[in-house]
Amino acid sequence: MRLFIAEKPNLAQVIAQALGKHEHKEGYIKCGGDVVSYCVGHLLKIAPPEE
C-alpha cells in the first residue's frame, strides 16, 4: 500500500484520478491498494532564526 498526502482536497482528487479507479471515503480516497489523503489549513510555519 502507498499513502499519498496532498496539500488540499482538490489535489487529492487529481492524484486519485491519475491512479485510476477510486472510491471516496470520509477524509481519504481509496485507489485499489493505495490511499490518497489530504490536509486542510496550515500545517507548517516559518520559525524565527532564534528557534
PDB file of C-alpha atoms in Angstrom:
ATOM      1  CA  MET A   1       0.000   0.000   0.000  1.00  0.00           C
ATOM      2  CA  ARG A   2       1.150   3.524  -0.784  1.00  0.00           C
ATOM      3  CA  LEU A   3      -0.042   6.632   1.036  1.00  0.00           C
ATOM      4  CA  PHE A   4      -0.188   9.913  -0.869  1.00  0.00           C
ATOM      5  CA  ILE A   5      -0.700  13.057   1.228  1.00  0.00           C
ATOM      6  CA  ALA A   6      -1.964  16.036  -0.754  1.00  0.00           C
ATOM      7  CA  GLU A   7      -1.915  19.672   0.288  1.00  0.00           C
ATOM      8  CA  LYS A   8      -5.631  20.158  -0.400  1.00  0.00           C
ATOM      9  CA  PRO A   9      -8.688  18.026  -1.249  1.00  0.00           C
ATOM     10  CA  ASN A  10      -8.744  19.168  -4.894  1.00  0.00           C
ATOM     11  CA  LEU A  11      -5.139  17.995  -5.391  1.00  0.00           C
ATOM     12  CA  ALA A  12      -6.036  14.648  -3.774  1.00  0.00           C
ATOM     13  CA  GLN A  13      -8.788  14.284  -6.378  1.00  0.00           C
ATOM     14  CA  VAL A  14      -6.321  14.893  -9.213  1.00  0.00           C
ATOM     15  CA  ILE A  15      -3.897  12.304  -7.796  1.00  0.00           C
ATOM     16  CA  ALA A  16      -6.707   9.765  -7.354  1.00  0.00           C
ATOM     17  CA  GLN A  17      -7.837  10.259 -10.954  1.00  0.00           C
ATOM     18  CA  ALA A  18      -4.274   9.633 -12.143  1.00  0.00           C
ATOM     19  CA  LEU A  19      -4.138   6.392 -10.131  1.00  0.00           C
ATOM     20  CA  GLY A  20      -7.266   5.064 -11.837  1.00  0.00           C
ATOM     21  CA  LYS A  21     -10.405   3.608 -10.271  1.00  0.00           C
ATOM     22  CA  HIS A  22     -11.075   5.275  -6.931  1.00  0.00           C
ATOM     23  CA  GLU A  23     -13.670   5.407  -4.170  1.00  0.00           C
ATOM     24  CA  HIS A  24     -14.283   8.437  -1.939  1.00  0.00           C
ATOM     25  CA  LYS A  25     -14.322   7.808   1.814  1.00  0.00           C
ATOM     26  CA  GLU A  26     -14.530  10.225   4.746  1.00  0.00           C
ATOM     27  CA  GLY A  27     -11.174  12.046   4.821  1.00  0.00           C
ATOM     28  CA  TYR A  28      -9.443   9.986   2.137  1.00  0.00           C
ATOM     29  CA  ILE A  29      -9.780   8.399  -1.284  1.00  0.00           C
ATOM     30  CA  LYS A  30      -9.189   4.666  -1.766  1.00  0.00           C
ATOM     31  CA  CYS A  31      -7.469   3.740  -5.037  1.00  0.00           C
ATOM     32  CA  GLY A  32      -7.147  -0.029  -5.202  1.00  0.00           C
ATOM     33  CA  GLY A  33      -4.434  -0.800  -2.638  1.00  0.00           C
ATOM     34  CA  ASP A  34      -3.372   2.839  -2.355  1.00  0.00           C
ATOM     35  CA  VAL A  35      -4.790   5.684  -0.266  1.00  0.00           C
ATOM     36  CA  VAL A  36      -4.818   9.402  -1.043  1.00  0.00           C
ATOM     37  CA  SER A  37      -5.416  11.660   1.944  1.00  0.00           C
ATOM     38  CA  TYR A  38      -5.300  15.422   2.254  1.00  0.00           C
ATOM     39  CA  CYS A  39      -4.699  18.262   4.667  1.00  0.00           C
ATOM     40  CA  VAL A  40      -6.786  21.354   5.296  1.00  0.00           C
ATOM     41  CA  GLY A  41      -5.276  24.539   6.700  1.00  0.00           C
ATOM     42  CA  HIS A  42      -1.698  25.483   7.506  1.00  0.00           C
ATOM     43  CA  LEU A  43       0.478  22.670   8.845  1.00  0.00           C
ATOM     44  CA  LEU A  44       3.834  24.430   8.987  1.00  0.00           C
ATOM     45  CA  LYS A  45       5.007  27.922   9.706  1.00  0.00           C
ATOM     46  CA  ILE A  46       8.300  29.706   9.232  1.00  0.00           C
ATOM     47  CA  ALA A  47      10.151  29.859  12.540  1.00  0.00           C
ATOM     48  CA  PRO A  48      12.272  32.858  13.509  1.00  0.00           C
ATOM     49  CA  PRO A  49      16.056  32.194  13.375  1.00  0.00           C
ATOM     50  CA  GLU A  50      16.285  32.023  17.176  1.00  0.00           C
ATOM     51  CA  GLU A  51      14.006  28.955  17.320  1.00  0.00           C
TER      52      GLU A  51
END
